[in-house]
Amino acid sequence: MSDRIQLLPDNIANQIAAGEVIQRPSSAVKELLENAVDAGATEIKLIVADAGKSLIQVIDNGSGMSETDARMSFERHATSKISNIDDLFRIRTMGFRGEALASIAAVAQVELKSRREEDDAGTYIEIENSLVKKQEPIAFQVGTSIAMKNVFFNVPARRNFLKSNAVEMRHIVDEFIRVAMAFPEIFFSLTANGQEIFHLGSGSLKQRIVHLLGNNYTAKLVNVQENTDYLNIYGFAGKPEIAKKTRGDQYFFVNNRFIRSAYLNHAVMSAYQQMIPADSFPMYVLFIDLDPAQIDINVHPTKQEIKFEDEKIIYAFVQAAVKHALAQFSIMPTLNFDLDPGIQQLDAVSKPFTDEKKVHAAASSLYNTFTQKNQAHLIESKSELKHWKDFFPAKESQIEPLQKDTVPDKLEYEQSAIGLAANAIQKLQLLENADLLQLHNTYMAASTNQGFILIHQQAAHERILYERYVTAAKGRPIATQRSLFPLTVQLTTPDAVLLQDLLPDLQMLGYEIELFGKDTFVVQGTPADVDQGNEKVAIEQMLEQYKHFNNDVKFSKREKLIRSLAWQHAVKPGRFLAQKEMKALADELFACAQPNITPSGNPTYIAFKKDYLERMFGR
Ligand code: ADP
Ligand code: MG
């Protein structure tokens, strides 16, 4: 018997290989667009006809190719992007396998035109079924145009597998969006059957997202940004109110490459936990940038899946970054007063809190922002505090803050508390020059002369602001910073009536707001220490909080306003604080008349004394 094994001819080998890379017209769209990006183009035009079945053409103004490179580019494993195995772990380009053009040429008729800046003439190559049909010099602008015609003309079985034009076009648009989203600085256009359906000028990521996904996202995006030594995360997360019932606009990019990752998606979903109904999907566009050595992109033929060196870290970062962003923009007003019926149905709101859930939820810093007192759906009782008390025998307990029920009302404690607090402070002092340590972006541990304390950053800040505002209201108004671009804020009629009533007091506190026609106000200035640009949200939140205090008849209008503002402007849990900020916060706290409790009577810190700690350790 003779031997039977033979090498496959190139074009058949290429066709088989193409099966992995070019599954449908949209796969070619992705590869061609990515090549244009890799070539450094600033303008990329995609033209398709017949949902890509008869034509896919990408024209770019990138580097172009020499005659030899143009010819070489269609060979399998021909790439200019890596040259040895180590390069595989330094990849910054979209492509690197040198398979795309070879695959495209194996299953279609291809026309390439290309010219480099330094060449007088460009190159024209016609290739079909992996065979070069024609090659000649041409006049051409700098850049490259690759047209792929009649995909699968020579593989009828696969051509028959193509779906309807509508379906194939949807796939093409999806791929186009994924590439265009990652490079907002590049101009992109998409023309289908002679009609331009996208025309995306170079701009910011936010503009690009809105252009691609629709105007209705304009005011609904929360900025996500977290930089660490290990990785950077940036992008946008949709506000909870725009979560959809269908999985839709969810985009993850790792080093600008769109990827699918159920695991990371889960990280985002968990950050939204209790903010959106269980069966809905938040919108997000998130970019993770990290050292290419930390990932393996070479685990999937179309590179849509990647392997992280340490997936858990990425998960934790993504979750924290999104939580942080959502907390910072404090989405509470929607939860607060006009309790959204969708939210009321949330398990977290409607069902009793099991212990297991409680522990889980308490770990989330957002939870804390949701369980503010006076909220319509207050879930929690002061469980954590009781915990501590149980933990420390009552007599030896070093918990200094007063319990809520023992808090005297405003007047009483103004008179009595000073002595009380002074007493406490005398004993307790922060160690100078000792660094503070932030825990869970919520607590600050600080060494004291007696042991250490855990300060709750929001509670502490609330106290500081409260006292500052009280002083202001007593006749030392807070400086106003006038806005360069006064903002108009349109409110509902009841809110407008309420705000108008509060205007004189708000002025004392640094707000310069004027009525500007029915239910509309102009914000001319804000307190000097309040970030500008978010006035509308700030005012709405302040009003919502005010309405909660409104049931509390024992407070004056001004007292309620001050409490609302202190609560609203205080740093929220989840916010990273630099060493300097922590120091300032701690110093200001202990400069307060009543440093140990918030205006509503929660502790601002818990103290642990050395001798007690030692006993705990059996010393
Ligand atoms: P890869 O992108 O993995 O390198 P491709 O088959 O997609 O492989 O492309 C092969 C090579 O052809 C690329 O490495 C690049 O040098 C060149 N090339 C492809 N498209 C372009 C383009 N639009 N502009 C300039 N060079 C290109
Ligand atoms: Mg490529």
XYZ file of C-alpha atoms and ligand atoms in Angstrom:
647
model
C 0.000 0.000 0.000
C 1.274 3.459 -0.802
C 1.495 6.297 1.717
C -1.585 8.433 1.832
C -0.751 11.692 3.556
C -0.327 14.756 1.361
C 0.049 18.457 2.047
C -3.002 20.539 1.245
C -2.545 23.155 -1.435
C -2.262 26.690 0.016
C -5.627 27.908 -1.148
C -7.450 25.012 0.467
C -5.451 25.362 3.686
C -6.282 29.062 3.687
C -9.943 28.378 3.101
C -10.041 26.036 6.058
C -8.200 28.507 8.250
C -10.536 31.250 7.064
C -13.420 29.340 8.584
C -12.252 30.448 11.986
C -11.483 34.051 11.245
C -14.118 34.966 8.672
C -17.379 33.486 9.812
C -19.658 36.012 8.163
C -19.367 39.413 6.471
C -19.160 41.216 9.792
C -15.984 39.291 10.681
C -14.281 40.823 7.659
C -15.580 44.249 8.673
C -13.950 43.854 12.071
C -10.611 42.722 10.636
C -10.464 45.432 7.991
C -11.408 48.191 10.416
C -8.833 46.978 12.909
C -6.133 46.943 10.244
C -6.958 50.550 9.396
C -6.711 51.501 13.083
C -3.401 49.673 13.384
C -2.153 51.586 10.340
C -2.606 54.808 12.283
C -5.478 56.168 10.203
C -7.349 59.256 11.390
C -10.175 58.678 8.919
C -11.773 55.344 8.238
C -14.681 54.787 5.895
C -16.643 51.581 5.683
C -18.782 50.928 2.646
C -21.021 47.897 2.361
C -23.535 46.685 -0.186
C -26.075 43.938 0.219
C -25.298 43.589 3.946
C -21.701 42.902 3.052
C -22.565 39.907 0.911
C -21.565 41.604 -2.327
C -19.199 44.308 -1.044
C -17.263 45.290 2.034
C -14.775 48.077 1.523
C -12.649 49.916 4.035
C -10.780 53.051 3.010
C -8.257 54.554 5.388
C -5.697 57.349 5.401
C -3.181 55.341 7.405
C 0.416 54.423 6.691
C -0.218 52.558 3.444
C 1.960 49.674 2.250
C 4.971 49.289 0.018
C 4.552 47.176 -3.085
C 6.211 44.189 -1.421
C 4.242 44.549 1.794
C 1.002 44.816 -0.152
C 1.778 41.554 -1.849
C 2.992 39.913 1.365
C 0.002 40.999 3.392
C -2.129 38.261 1.834
C 0.193 35.467 2.875
C -0.814 33.447 5.882
C 1.146 34.348 9.030
C 2.302 37.539 7.353
C 2.272 40.368 9.848
C 4.264 43.481 10.567
C 3.062 43.544 14.170
C 5.057 40.858 15.930
C 8.344 39.240 15.093
C 9.036 36.952 18.025
C 7.148 35.144 20.729
C 7.891 37.759 23.403
C 6.101 40.352 21.309
C 2.959 38.391 21.966
C 2.992 39.769 25.497
C 3.507 43.350 24.462
C 0.713 43.663 21.981
C -0.766 47.106 21.604
C -2.119 46.608 18.087
C -5.485 45.116 17.264
C -4.046 42.466 14.960
C -0.990 40.271 15.317
C -1.673 36.880 13.795
C -1.308 37.773 10.159
C -4.308 35.688 9.236
C -7.048 38.132 8.372
C -6.075 39.239 4.887
C -5.022 35.703 3.955
C -8.400 34.429 5.100
C -10.304 37.154 3.319
C -8.408 36.493 0.100
C -9.192 32.787 0.424
C -12.957 33.225 0.446
C -13.615 36.293 -1.699
C -12.473 38.487 -4.550
C -10.287 41.222 -3.162
C -9.033 44.495 -4.575
C -6.330 46.316 -2.686
C -5.112 49.830 -3.362
C -2.422 51.323 -1.217
C 0.254 53.986 -1.187
C 2.758 55.173 1.358
C 3.651 58.803 1.745
C 7.203 58.221 0.524
C 6.194 56.389 -2.669
C 5.212 58.159 -5.865
C 3.051 55.358 -7.143
C 0.641 53.195 -5.289
C 0.005 49.500 -5.698
C -3.069 47.773 -7.038
C -3.568 44.074 -6.428
C -6.469 41.883 -7.441
C -6.639 38.526 -5.747
C -9.226 35.782 -5.627
C -9.270 32.330 -4.137
C -5.804 33.145 -2.717
C -4.438 33.645 -6.231
C -3.117 36.975 -7.472
C -4.998 37.923 -10.653
C -3.470 41.264 -11.338
C -0.871 43.592 -9.902
C 0.048 47.026 -11.221
C 1.136 50.492 -10.105
C -1.641 53.049 -9.741
C -2.145 56.615 -8.676
C -3.694 56.613 -5.220
C -3.946 58.833 -2.153
C -1.867 57.945 0.900
C -3.512 55.109 2.759
C -5.198 51.870 1.901
C -8.445 50.706 0.409
C -9.397 47.074 0.580
C -12.568 45.884 -1.133
C -13.860 42.403 -0.521
C -16.418 41.239 -3.019
C -18.803 38.302 -3.105
C -17.763 36.705 0.118
C -17.817 32.885 0.040
C -18.302 32.925 -3.762
C -16.078 29.831 -3.832
C -17.511 28.160 -0.718
C -21.205 27.783 -1.566
C -21.935 25.794 1.570
C -20.945 28.747 3.694
C -22.592 31.299 1.483
C -25.836 29.398 1.968
C -25.386 29.681 5.687
C -25.543 33.446 5.647
C -28.625 34.924 7.267
C -31.003 37.518 5.871
C -29.615 40.923 4.963
C -31.211 42.431 8.037
C -29.439 40.001 10.324
C -26.054 40.272 8.585
C -26.319 44.052 8.544
C -27.026 44.082 12.251
C -23.830 42.096 12.810
C -21.894 44.572 10.685
C -23.259 47.543 12.599
C -22.360 45.811 15.870
C -18.750 45.341 14.787
C -18.574 48.870 13.455
C -19.843 50.240 16.768
C -17.319 48.227 18.756
C -14.362 49.540 16.815
C -15.649 53.106 16.490
C -16.452 53.260 20.207
C -12.883 52.430 21.175
C -11.359 55.158 19.022
C -13.412 58.318 19.372
C -10.492 60.399 18.118
C -10.731 58.719 14.709
C -13.324 59.768 12.147
C -15.502 56.851 11.074
C -18.314 56.571 8.574
C -20.511 53.705 7.504
C -22.296 53.747 4.176
C -24.698 50.968 3.316
C -26.180 50.623 -0.174
C -25.211 54.191 -0.955
C -26.695 55.656 2.192
C -24.483 57.014 4.950
C -25.796 55.664 8.239
C -22.972 56.774 10.522
C -20.822 59.866 10.214
C -18.733 60.149 13.347
C -16.499 63.152 13.709
C -13.483 62.943 15.934
C -14.472 63.823 19.498
C -14.692 62.756 23.106
C -15.693 59.304 24.256
C -18.949 60.661 25.571
C -19.789 62.253 22.236
C -18.920 59.038 20.458
C -21.159 57.008 22.744
C -24.057 59.363 22.196
C -23.506 59.365 18.420
C -23.402 55.599 18.313
C -26.031 54.655 20.865
C -28.405 57.579 20.736
C -29.102 61.015 22.150
C -31.239 59.709 24.949
C -28.055 58.789 26.783
C -26.794 62.364 26.892
C -27.732 63.184 30.459
C -27.778 59.628 31.689
C -24.121 58.737 31.838
C -22.075 58.613 34.986
C -18.350 59.022 34.588
C -16.259 56.071 35.709
C -12.586 56.630 36.359
C -10.208 54.719 38.565
C -6.473 54.804 38.118
C -4.162 52.424 39.894
C -0.640 51.202 39.338
C -1.989 47.933 38.081
C -4.671 49.143 35.726
C -6.848 52.048 34.696
C -10.578 51.837 34.305
C -12.515 54.577 32.602
C -15.704 55.088 30.682
C -19.342 55.545 31.507
C -22.051 53.720 33.373
C -25.698 54.411 32.683
C -27.785 55.727 35.506
C -29.958 53.025 37.062
C -33.133 54.558 35.669
C -32.122 53.680 32.107
C -31.472 50.015 32.785
C -33.301 47.954 30.210
C -35.181 44.709 30.226
C -32.984 43.416 27.433
C -29.259 43.064 27.491
C -28.199 45.780 25.150
C -25.622 48.453 25.409
C -22.933 46.784 27.440
C -19.376 47.231 26.273
C -16.109 46.142 27.742
C -12.824 47.029 26.146
C -9.478 45.795 27.287
C -6.619 47.798 25.827
C -9.157 49.127 23.330
C -10.234 45.698 22.206
C -13.909 44.834 22.584
C -14.257 41.701 24.627
C -17.039 39.563 25.970
C -16.719 38.533 29.559
C -19.565 37.136 31.574
C -17.326 37.395 34.605
C -16.649 41.106 34.308
C -20.240 41.742 33.359
C -21.127 40.160 36.646
C -18.825 42.591 38.410
C -20.742 45.507 36.932
C -24.108 43.953 37.659
C -23.126 43.491 41.260
C -22.215 47.164 41.519
C -25.779 47.977 40.500
C -27.215 45.536 42.955
C -30.280 46.903 44.702
C -30.375 49.872 42.389
C -32.072 48.208 39.477
C -34.663 45.447 39.324
C -33.156 41.991 39.263
C -34.169 41.238 35.688
C -32.834 44.365 34.058
C -29.526 45.310 32.499
C -27.578 48.496 33.061
C -25.878 50.291 30.203
C -22.111 50.620 30.374
C -19.093 51.378 28.236
C -15.961 50.559 30.181
C -12.337 50.559 29.178
C -9.693 48.673 31.077
C -6.108 49.511 30.264
C -3.347 47.389 31.657
C 0.043 45.989 30.853
C -0.425 43.605 27.894
C 1.757 41.104 29.751
C -1.124 40.696 32.204
C -3.445 39.303 29.561
C -3.508 36.638 26.888
C -5.463 37.703 23.840
C -4.510 34.614 21.954
C -7.175 32.307 23.304
C -9.951 32.949 20.799
C -9.845 33.002 16.987
C -11.521 36.397 16.746
C -9.875 37.684 19.919
C -13.186 38.439 21.573
C -12.244 36.590 24.670
C -9.089 37.102 26.615
C -7.466 35.592 29.627
C -6.367 37.752 32.509
C -3.375 36.871 34.562
C -5.413 37.658 37.649
C -9.109 37.796 36.930
C -10.138 38.367 40.519
C -8.259 41.620 40.806
C -9.866 42.921 37.643
C -13.258 41.871 38.934
C -12.731 43.717 42.192
C -11.491 46.843 40.447
C -14.351 46.927 37.996
C -16.912 46.451 40.713
C -15.346 49.096 42.922
C -14.946 51.596 40.109
C -18.585 51.346 39.085
C -19.852 51.439 42.649
C -17.702 54.412 43.351
C -18.982 56.241 40.291
C -22.596 55.528 41.128
C -22.128 56.535 44.739
C -20.377 59.735 43.846
C -23.183 60.832 41.648
C -25.416 59.739 44.412
C -28.336 58.336 42.588
C -30.457 58.549 45.659
C -33.012 61.194 44.834
C -34.792 58.786 42.557
C -34.943 56.328 45.409
C -35.662 58.854 48.009
C -38.934 60.499 47.898
C -40.979 59.654 44.870
C -40.161 56.070 45.418
C -40.038 54.566 41.975
C -42.513 51.661 41.775
C -39.871 49.624 39.974
C -37.620 50.079 42.928
C -40.261 49.353 45.452
C -40.511 45.902 43.948
C -36.861 45.209 44.459
C -36.194 42.307 46.728
C -34.038 44.517 48.840
C -36.916 46.832 49.537
C -39.887 44.544 49.650
C -38.492 41.423 51.250
C -37.285 41.060 54.783
C -33.579 41.273 55.114
C -32.056 37.914 55.888
C -28.891 37.820 57.929
C -26.873 36.491 55.076
C -28.116 39.213 52.791
C -27.488 41.774 55.430
C -23.862 40.871 55.793
C -23.488 40.849 52.059
C -25.210 44.168 51.566
C -23.437 45.869 54.411
C -20.192 45.111 52.675
C -21.285 47.323 49.832
C -20.559 50.924 50.426
C -23.569 51.924 48.379
C -25.710 50.190 50.881
C -24.714 52.813 53.361
C -25.846 55.597 51.120
C -29.156 53.859 50.729
C -29.820 53.407 54.356
C -29.614 57.001 55.334
C -32.083 57.830 57.951
C -35.305 59.399 56.868
C -35.464 57.559 53.629
C -38.731 56.226 52.415
C -37.498 52.671 52.328
C -35.212 52.614 55.306
C -34.194 49.012 55.557
C -31.763 48.820 58.329
C -31.812 49.312 62.040
C -28.620 50.401 63.714
C -27.417 46.848 63.598
C -23.691 47.416 63.150
C -23.511 49.593 66.183
C -25.265 47.095 68.406
C -22.820 44.607 67.138
C -19.911 46.546 68.446
C -21.613 46.998 71.729
C -22.180 43.298 72.095
C -18.610 42.711 71.235
C -17.277 44.968 73.934
C -18.617 44.366 77.423
C -20.766 47.340 78.261
C -18.720 48.567 81.155
C -15.442 48.458 79.356
C -16.837 49.558 76.084
C -14.688 52.243 74.607
C -17.361 53.408 72.267
C -17.450 57.056 72.936
C -20.060 58.434 70.597
C -23.440 58.974 72.062
C -26.235 56.702 71.044
C -28.921 58.214 68.953
C -31.646 57.998 71.553
C -29.507 59.719 74.106
C -28.776 62.625 71.815
C -30.273 65.789 73.195
C -32.057 67.957 70.721
C -30.285 70.822 69.102
C -30.620 73.521 71.733
C -29.949 71.262 74.618
C -26.761 69.937 73.262
C -25.486 73.277 72.114
C -25.452 74.176 75.762
C -24.484 70.918 77.358
C -22.474 69.150 74.751
C -19.577 71.487 74.792
C -18.610 70.396 78.245
C -19.275 66.823 77.336
C -17.263 66.934 74.145
C -14.486 68.918 75.693
C -14.189 66.191 78.236
C -13.878 63.562 75.597
C -11.414 65.527 73.532
C -9.147 66.220 76.421
C -8.467 62.574 76.644
C -8.478 61.735 72.978
C -5.943 63.167 70.564
C -4.836 62.143 67.133
C -1.128 61.412 66.952
C 0.506 64.108 64.946
C 2.366 63.050 61.816
C 0.816 59.601 61.934
C -0.610 58.496 58.613
C -4.269 57.664 58.351
C -5.416 54.520 56.651
C -8.544 54.431 54.539
C -10.515 51.198 54.689
C -13.112 50.209 52.115
C -12.981 53.799 50.898
C -15.348 54.498 53.772
C -13.511 54.438 57.077
C -10.303 56.043 58.196
C -8.174 54.421 60.854
C -6.099 56.868 62.847
C -3.691 56.393 65.729
C -4.521 58.314 68.884
C -2.711 58.878 72.129
C -4.902 56.157 73.601
C -5.135 53.577 70.854
C -6.827 54.116 67.548
C -10.111 55.321 66.154
C -12.161 54.426 63.147
C -13.702 57.497 61.597
C -16.641 57.227 59.239
C -15.752 59.625 56.459
C -19.258 60.644 55.528
C -20.432 61.012 59.104
C -17.372 63.066 59.980
C -17.742 65.330 57.003
C -21.428 65.792 57.698
C -20.577 67.007 61.185
C -17.930 69.408 59.888
C -20.225 70.884 57.266
C -23.103 71.099 59.687
C -21.124 73.235 62.090
C -19.761 75.350 59.277
C -23.273 76.045 58.020
C -24.589 76.795 61.477
C -21.894 79.431 61.840
C -22.737 80.812 58.431
C -26.417 81.041 59.228
C -25.620 82.919 62.401
C -24.365 85.775 60.306
C -21.072 84.888 58.734
C -22.227 83.991 55.258
C -20.213 81.516 53.246
C -18.377 82.947 50.260
C -20.087 82.471 46.946
C -18.234 81.536 43.823
C -20.050 82.987 40.869
C -20.578 80.664 37.949
C -19.111 81.709 34.640
C -21.993 80.023 32.924
C -25.050 80.415 35.108
C -27.161 77.332 34.938
C -30.928 77.246 34.606
C -32.721 74.604 36.565
C -36.279 73.631 35.820
C -38.168 72.105 38.721
C -41.568 70.625 39.302
C -44.037 73.168 40.671
C -44.029 71.883 44.263
C -40.228 71.826 44.289
C -40.105 75.310 42.827
C -42.384 76.627 45.560
C -40.217 74.963 48.171
C -36.977 76.280 46.728
C -38.314 79.807 46.503
C -39.143 79.626 50.162
C -35.572 78.615 50.952
C -33.770 81.152 48.774
C -32.869 83.701 51.505
C -31.416 80.991 53.725
C -29.586 79.418 50.830
C -27.956 82.749 50.161
C -26.473 82.757 53.646
C -24.999 79.382 52.828
C -23.323 80.574 49.681
C -25.928 79.797 47.067
C -26.973 82.555 44.730
C -30.129 81.399 43.055
C -32.708 83.561 41.342
C -36.212 82.895 40.165
C -36.319 83.072 36.410
C -39.889 82.531 35.345
C -42.327 79.829 36.195
C -40.615 76.970 38.042
C -37.266 77.897 36.561
C -34.251 79.178 38.477
C -30.853 80.475 37.518
C -27.938 79.342 39.644
C -25.585 82.316 39.629
C -23.200 80.972 42.218
C -22.496 78.167 44.648
C -20.594 77.932 47.935
C -16.905 78.336 47.283
C -16.084 74.828 48.398
C -18.673 73.058 46.295
C -17.674 71.646 42.947
C -19.380 73.414 40.119
C -21.035 71.693 37.225
C -23.404 69.507 39.144
C -25.685 72.166 40.535
C -28.913 70.791 39.195
C -28.406 67.402 40.777
C -27.191 69.014 43.969
C -30.273 71.195 44.266
C -32.638 68.357 43.526
C -30.967 66.142 46.084
C -30.978 68.876 48.653
C -34.715 69.419 48.144
C -35.444 65.716 48.423
C -33.520 65.504 51.638
C -35.251 68.598 52.931
C -38.624 67.012 52.318
C -37.625 64.084 54.469
C -36.704 66.346 57.310
C -39.951 68.162 56.753
C -41.827 65.649 58.864
C -39.606 66.554 61.743
C -41.611 69.419 63.180
C -39.179 70.123 65.944
C -36.654 71.665 63.576
C -36.819 75.120 62.117
C -36.793 75.626 58.388
C -33.212 76.767 58.553
C -32.104 73.832 60.669
C -33.658 71.438 58.197
C -31.982 73.178 55.316
C -28.603 73.071 57.009
C -28.948 69.409 57.796
C -29.959 68.658 54.228
C -27.016 70.533 52.809
C -24.536 68.988 55.209
C -25.814 65.576 54.307
C -25.790 66.359 50.609
C -22.306 67.848 50.398
C -20.607 65.292 52.618
C -18.213 62.875 50.920
C -19.954 59.606 50.412
C -18.682 56.138 51.255
C -16.826 54.650 48.343
C -14.857 57.780 47.654
C -11.093 57.369 47.782
C -9.410 59.971 49.963
C -5.790 60.986 49.662
C -3.648 61.204 52.785
C -3.929 64.981 52.782
C -7.699 64.898 52.528
C -7.956 62.405 55.362
C -5.725 64.512 57.570
C -7.742 67.619 56.847
C -10.972 65.792 57.516
C -9.756 64.384 60.832
C -8.313 67.714 61.944
C -11.475 69.577 61.059
C -13.577 66.985 62.782
C -11.742 67.389 66.050
C -11.943 71.124 65.744
C -15.726 70.790 65.850
C -17.727 71.660 68.920
C -19.342 68.249 68.890
C -17.007 65.985 66.943
C -18.337 62.613 67.971
C -21.791 62.511 66.400
C -23.506 63.522 63.205
C -26.281 66.099 63.392
C -28.777 63.252 63.465
C -26.924 61.471 66.241
C -24.950 58.729 64.581
C -21.370 58.221 65.684
C -18.718 59.870 63.559
C -16.011 57.634 64.952
C -15.469 54.690 67.233
C -12.489 54.650 69.565
C -10.447 51.601 70.545
C -8.219 51.967 73.538
C -4.817 50.407 73.864
C -5.302 48.674 77.178
C -8.492 47.172 75.938
C -6.878 45.978 72.742
C -4.130 44.411 74.759
C -6.568 42.548 76.894
C -8.302 41.324 73.764
C -5.011 39.835 72.650
C -4.473 38.251 76.044
C -1.554 40.504 76.950
P -2.377 41.348 11.269
O -3.289 42.494 11.373
O -2.665 40.310 12.278
O -0.941 41.722 11.202
P -3.568 41.009 8.683
O -3.715 39.816 7.811
O -4.800 41.659 9.144
O -2.674 40.593 9.892
O -2.688 42.056 7.927
C -1.382 41.689 7.504
C -0.454 42.890 7.415
O -0.859 43.732 6.352
C -0.485 43.760 8.624
O 0.420 43.301 9.614
C -0.080 45.105 8.062
O 1.311 45.215 7.984
C -0.612 45.075 6.648
N -1.895 45.807 6.528
C -3.121 45.262 6.519
N -4.069 46.211 6.382
C -3.420 47.391 6.313
C -3.844 48.760 6.169
N -5.138 49.095 6.079
N -2.877 49.723 6.120
C -1.561 49.387 6.201
N -1.120 48.132 6.356
C -2.024 47.136 6.391
Mg -5.297 42.484 11.076
